[in-house]
Short mmCIF file of C-alpha atoms in Angstrom, two decimals:
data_model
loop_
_atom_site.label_atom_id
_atom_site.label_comp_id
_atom_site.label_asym_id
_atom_site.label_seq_id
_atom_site.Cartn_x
_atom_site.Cartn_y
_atom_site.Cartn_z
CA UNK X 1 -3.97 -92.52 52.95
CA UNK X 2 -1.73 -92.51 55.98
CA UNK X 3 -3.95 -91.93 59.48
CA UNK X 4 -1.08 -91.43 62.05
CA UNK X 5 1.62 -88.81 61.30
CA UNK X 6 4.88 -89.13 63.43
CA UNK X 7 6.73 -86.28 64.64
CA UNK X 8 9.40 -85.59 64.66
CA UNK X 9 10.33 -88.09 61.60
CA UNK X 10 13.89 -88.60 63.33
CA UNK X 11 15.31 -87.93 67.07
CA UNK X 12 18.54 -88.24 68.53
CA UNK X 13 19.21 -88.15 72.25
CA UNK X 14 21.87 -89.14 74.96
CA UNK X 15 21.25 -92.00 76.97
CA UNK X 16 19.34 -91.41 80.02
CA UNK X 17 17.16 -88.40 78.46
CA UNK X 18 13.45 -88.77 78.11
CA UNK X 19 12.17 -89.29 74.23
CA UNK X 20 8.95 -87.62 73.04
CA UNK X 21 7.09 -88.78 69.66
CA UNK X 22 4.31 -87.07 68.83
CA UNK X 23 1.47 -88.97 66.58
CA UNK X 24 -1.77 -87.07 64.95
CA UNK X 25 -4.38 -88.56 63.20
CA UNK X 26 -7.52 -87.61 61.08
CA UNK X 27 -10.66 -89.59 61.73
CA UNK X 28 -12.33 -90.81 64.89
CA UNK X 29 -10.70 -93.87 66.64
CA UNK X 30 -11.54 -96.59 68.51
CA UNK X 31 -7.91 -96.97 70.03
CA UNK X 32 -4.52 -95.82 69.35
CA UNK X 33 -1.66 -98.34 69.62
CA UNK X 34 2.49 -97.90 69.77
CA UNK X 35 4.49 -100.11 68.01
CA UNK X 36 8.81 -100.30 67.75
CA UNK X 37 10.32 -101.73 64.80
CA UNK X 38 13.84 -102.64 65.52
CA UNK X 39 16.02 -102.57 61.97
CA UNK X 40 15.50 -105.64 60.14
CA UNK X 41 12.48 -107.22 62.83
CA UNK X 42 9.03 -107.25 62.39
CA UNK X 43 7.02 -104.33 64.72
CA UNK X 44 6.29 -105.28 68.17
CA UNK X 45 3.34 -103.73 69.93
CA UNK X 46 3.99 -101.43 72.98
CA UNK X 47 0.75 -99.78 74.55
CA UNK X 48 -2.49 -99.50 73.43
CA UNK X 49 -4.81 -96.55 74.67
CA UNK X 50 -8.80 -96.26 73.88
CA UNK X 51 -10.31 -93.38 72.91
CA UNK X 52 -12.01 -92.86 76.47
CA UNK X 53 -8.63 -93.06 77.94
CA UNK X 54 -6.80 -89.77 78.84
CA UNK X 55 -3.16 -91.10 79.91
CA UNK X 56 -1.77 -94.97 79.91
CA UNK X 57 1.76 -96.32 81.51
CA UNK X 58 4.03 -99.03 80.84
CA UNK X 59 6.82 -99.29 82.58
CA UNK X 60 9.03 -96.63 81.48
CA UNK X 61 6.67 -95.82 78.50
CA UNK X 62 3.82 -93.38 78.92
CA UNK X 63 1.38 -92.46 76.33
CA UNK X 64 -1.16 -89.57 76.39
CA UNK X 65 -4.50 -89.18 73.98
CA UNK X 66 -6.14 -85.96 73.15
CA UNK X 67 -9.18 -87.38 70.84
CA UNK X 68 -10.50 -83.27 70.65
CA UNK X 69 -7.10 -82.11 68.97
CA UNK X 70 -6.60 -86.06 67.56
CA UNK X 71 -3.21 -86.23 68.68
CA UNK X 72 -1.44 -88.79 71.03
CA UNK X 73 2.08 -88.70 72.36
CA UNK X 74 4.92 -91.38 73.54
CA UNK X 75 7.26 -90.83 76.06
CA UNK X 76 10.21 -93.11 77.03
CA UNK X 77 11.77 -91.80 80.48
CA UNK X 78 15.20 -92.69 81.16
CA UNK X 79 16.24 -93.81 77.62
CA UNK X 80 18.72 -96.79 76.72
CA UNK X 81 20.61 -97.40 73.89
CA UNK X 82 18.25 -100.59 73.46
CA UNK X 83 15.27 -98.61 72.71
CA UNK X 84 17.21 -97.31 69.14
CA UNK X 85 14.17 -98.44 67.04
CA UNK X 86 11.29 -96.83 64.90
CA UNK X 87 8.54 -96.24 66.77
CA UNK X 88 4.76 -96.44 64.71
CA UNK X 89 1.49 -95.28 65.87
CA UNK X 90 -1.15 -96.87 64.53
CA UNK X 91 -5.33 -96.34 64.13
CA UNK X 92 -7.98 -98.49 64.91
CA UNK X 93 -10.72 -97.25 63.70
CA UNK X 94 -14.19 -97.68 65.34
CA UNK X 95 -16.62 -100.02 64.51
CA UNK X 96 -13.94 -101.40 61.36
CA UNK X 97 -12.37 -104.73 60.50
CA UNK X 98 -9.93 -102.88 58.45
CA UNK X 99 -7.20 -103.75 60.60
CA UNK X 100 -4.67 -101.06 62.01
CA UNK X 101 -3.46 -97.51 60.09
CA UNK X 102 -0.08 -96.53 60.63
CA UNK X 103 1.54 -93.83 60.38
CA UNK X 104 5.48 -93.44 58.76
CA UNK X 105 6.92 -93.96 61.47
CA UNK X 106 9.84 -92.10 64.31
CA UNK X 107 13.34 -92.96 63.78
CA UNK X 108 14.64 -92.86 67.79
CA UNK X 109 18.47 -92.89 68.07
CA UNK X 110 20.06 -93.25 71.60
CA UNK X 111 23.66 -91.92 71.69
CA UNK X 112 25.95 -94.58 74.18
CA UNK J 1 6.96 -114.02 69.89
CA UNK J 2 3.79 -114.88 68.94
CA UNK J 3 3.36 -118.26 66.55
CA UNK J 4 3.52 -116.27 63.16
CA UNK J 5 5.56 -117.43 60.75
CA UNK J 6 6.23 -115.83 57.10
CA UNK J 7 8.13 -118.01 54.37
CA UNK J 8 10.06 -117.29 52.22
CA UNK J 9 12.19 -114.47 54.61
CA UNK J 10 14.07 -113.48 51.55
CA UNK J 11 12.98 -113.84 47.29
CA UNK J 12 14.38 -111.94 44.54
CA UNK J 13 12.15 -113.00 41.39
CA UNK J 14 11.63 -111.40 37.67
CA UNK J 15 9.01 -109.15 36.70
CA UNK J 16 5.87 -110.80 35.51
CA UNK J 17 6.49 -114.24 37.46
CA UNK J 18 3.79 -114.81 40.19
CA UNK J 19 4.81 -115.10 43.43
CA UNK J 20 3.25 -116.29 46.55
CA UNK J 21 3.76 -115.29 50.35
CA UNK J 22 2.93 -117.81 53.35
CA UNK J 23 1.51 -116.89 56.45
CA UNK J 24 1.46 -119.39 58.93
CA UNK J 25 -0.38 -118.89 62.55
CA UNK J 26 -0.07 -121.11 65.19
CA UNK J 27 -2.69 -118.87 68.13
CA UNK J 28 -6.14 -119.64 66.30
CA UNK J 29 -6.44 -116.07 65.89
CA UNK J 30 -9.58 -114.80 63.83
CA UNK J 31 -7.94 -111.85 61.83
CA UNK J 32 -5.27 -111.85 59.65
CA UNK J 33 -3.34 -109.14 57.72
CA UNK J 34 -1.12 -108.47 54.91
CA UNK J 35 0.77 -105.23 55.55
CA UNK J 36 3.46 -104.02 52.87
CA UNK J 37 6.27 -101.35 54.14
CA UNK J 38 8.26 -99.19 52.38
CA UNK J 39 10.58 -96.21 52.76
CA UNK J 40 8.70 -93.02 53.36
CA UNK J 41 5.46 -94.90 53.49
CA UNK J 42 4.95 -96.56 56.91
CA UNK J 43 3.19 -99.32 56.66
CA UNK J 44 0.01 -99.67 54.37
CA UNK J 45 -2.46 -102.74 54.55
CA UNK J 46 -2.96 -104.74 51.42
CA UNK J 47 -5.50 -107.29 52.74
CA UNK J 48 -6.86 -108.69 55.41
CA UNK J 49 -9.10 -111.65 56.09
CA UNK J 50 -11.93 -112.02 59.46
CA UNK J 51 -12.15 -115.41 58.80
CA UNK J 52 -11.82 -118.81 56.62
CA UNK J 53 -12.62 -118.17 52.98
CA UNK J 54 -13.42 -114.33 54.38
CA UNK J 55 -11.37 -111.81 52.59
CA UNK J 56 -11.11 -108.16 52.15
CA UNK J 57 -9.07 -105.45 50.32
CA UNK J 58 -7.24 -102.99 52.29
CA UNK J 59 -5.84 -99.44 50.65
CA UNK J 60 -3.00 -100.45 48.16
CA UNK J 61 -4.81 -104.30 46.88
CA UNK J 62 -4.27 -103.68 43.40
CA UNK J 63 -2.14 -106.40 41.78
CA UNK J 64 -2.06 -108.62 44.67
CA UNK J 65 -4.58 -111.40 45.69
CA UNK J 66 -5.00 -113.57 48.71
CA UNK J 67 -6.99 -116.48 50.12
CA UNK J 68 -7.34 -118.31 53.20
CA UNK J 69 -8.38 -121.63 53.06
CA UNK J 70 -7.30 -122.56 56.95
CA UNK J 71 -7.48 -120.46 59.80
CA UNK J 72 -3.77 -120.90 60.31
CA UNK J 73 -2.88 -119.54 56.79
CA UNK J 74 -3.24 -116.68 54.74
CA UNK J 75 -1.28 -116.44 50.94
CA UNK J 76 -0.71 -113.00 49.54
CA UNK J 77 -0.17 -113.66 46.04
CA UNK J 78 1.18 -111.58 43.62
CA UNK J 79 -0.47 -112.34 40.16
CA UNK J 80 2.68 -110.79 38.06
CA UNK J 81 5.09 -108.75 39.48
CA UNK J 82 6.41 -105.54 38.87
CA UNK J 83 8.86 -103.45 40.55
CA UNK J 84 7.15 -101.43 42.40
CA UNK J 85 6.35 -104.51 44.09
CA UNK J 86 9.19 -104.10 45.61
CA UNK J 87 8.97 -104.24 49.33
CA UNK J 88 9.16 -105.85 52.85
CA UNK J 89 5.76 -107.35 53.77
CA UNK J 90 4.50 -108.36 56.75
CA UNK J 91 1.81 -110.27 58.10
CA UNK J 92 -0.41 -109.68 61.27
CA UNK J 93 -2.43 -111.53 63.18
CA UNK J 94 -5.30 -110.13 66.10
CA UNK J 95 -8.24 -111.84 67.80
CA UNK J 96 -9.75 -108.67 67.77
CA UNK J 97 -10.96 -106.06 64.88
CA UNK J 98 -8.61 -103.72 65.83
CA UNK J 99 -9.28 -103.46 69.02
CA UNK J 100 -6.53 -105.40 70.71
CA UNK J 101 -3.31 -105.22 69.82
CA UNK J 102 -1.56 -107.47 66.75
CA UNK J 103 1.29 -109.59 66.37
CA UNK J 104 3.48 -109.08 63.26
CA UNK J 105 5.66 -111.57 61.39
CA UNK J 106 9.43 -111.09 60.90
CA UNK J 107 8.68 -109.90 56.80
CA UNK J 108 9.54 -111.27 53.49
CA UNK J 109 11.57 -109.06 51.49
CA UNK J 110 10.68 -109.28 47.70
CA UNK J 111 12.79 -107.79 45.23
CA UNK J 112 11.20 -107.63 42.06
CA UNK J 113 14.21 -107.34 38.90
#
């Protein structure tokens, strides 16, 4: 079963505004990692945040963790039309070898 | 991009013909993953190996094997295919159980007829 849930599913903004994904999961995690998919590629990993981390920053990406509610959230500041992807959170569970969880994924489009 | 390479990019084969995925590493990394995507589905993990000859099934193995005989590759291998084998897959690689982040391949799209 799926351990990251996107939200919203799809998202359509101007260029220039700020995008928020949201991301909840079910079980306790050893990190939580952000991935874009751009249409046809393989995923590419963005930020990764550990379960004792509160807030993380990137550049123009910055990713919050709330382990008590099990949610995270991804925010891109000053979008471009580059950053049209799908953007994945994904689970690492702790103590596992089972690899990463993902979730189904945020469909960002950036309007030119 | 990291040295992962899948082959073949692109197959279109019959129901009930085996068919077997490559993927070739080039960073000596430890793990290695088998990750199938689909529409509606995310991506769900198939297999996964920690090591040479060390293998493990992830949450949708049924129908497929693998083996890793070299740290460099890992074959997903689908005994006989059906169509709801139908997919893009993708391999992963990580030096790390999950806790660092992984490197994906560009996917093999398999169409199963």
């Amino acid at each position: 079963s799926q351990q990251g849930e996107e939200d919203p599913q799809a998202l359509s903004i101007q260029e220039g505004e700020n995008a928020t994904m949201n991301c909840s999961y079910k079980t306790s995690i050893n990190n939580l990692q952000w991935y874009r998919q751009n249409s046809g590629r393989g995923l590419v990993h963005l930020i990764l945040i550990r379960s004792n981390e509160r807030e993380k920053h990137s550049g123009r990406l910055r990713v919050t963790l709330d382990t008590s509610k099990k949610s995270s959230s991804l925010l891109i500041t000053a979008s471009r039309a580059a950053d049209t992807a799908s953007y994945f959170c994904a689970t690492a569970a702790g103590g596992g070898a089972d690899g990463l969880t993902f979730g189904k994924g945020t469909h960002l489009i950036i309007q030119p | 991009d990291a040295g992962i390479t899948q082959s073949p990019r692109h197959k279109v084969t019959e129901t009930g013909t085996p068919v077997t995925l490559r993927c070739h590493q080039t960073e000596n990394h430890r793990y290695m993953y088998w990750y199938r995507q689909d529409p509606g589905h995310g991506l769900r993990l198939i297999h996964y190996s920690y090591g040479v000859k060390d293998t493990d099934k992830g949450e949708v193995s049924d129908g497929y094997s693998v083996s890793r005989s070299k740290t460099e590759d890992f074959l997903l291998t689908l005994e006989s295919a059906t169509s709801s084998q139908t997919s893009v897959y993708f391999c992963a690689i990580s030096d790390d159980r999950g806790g660092t982040e992984a490197f994906f391949g560009q996917g093999t799209r398999l169409t199963v007829v």
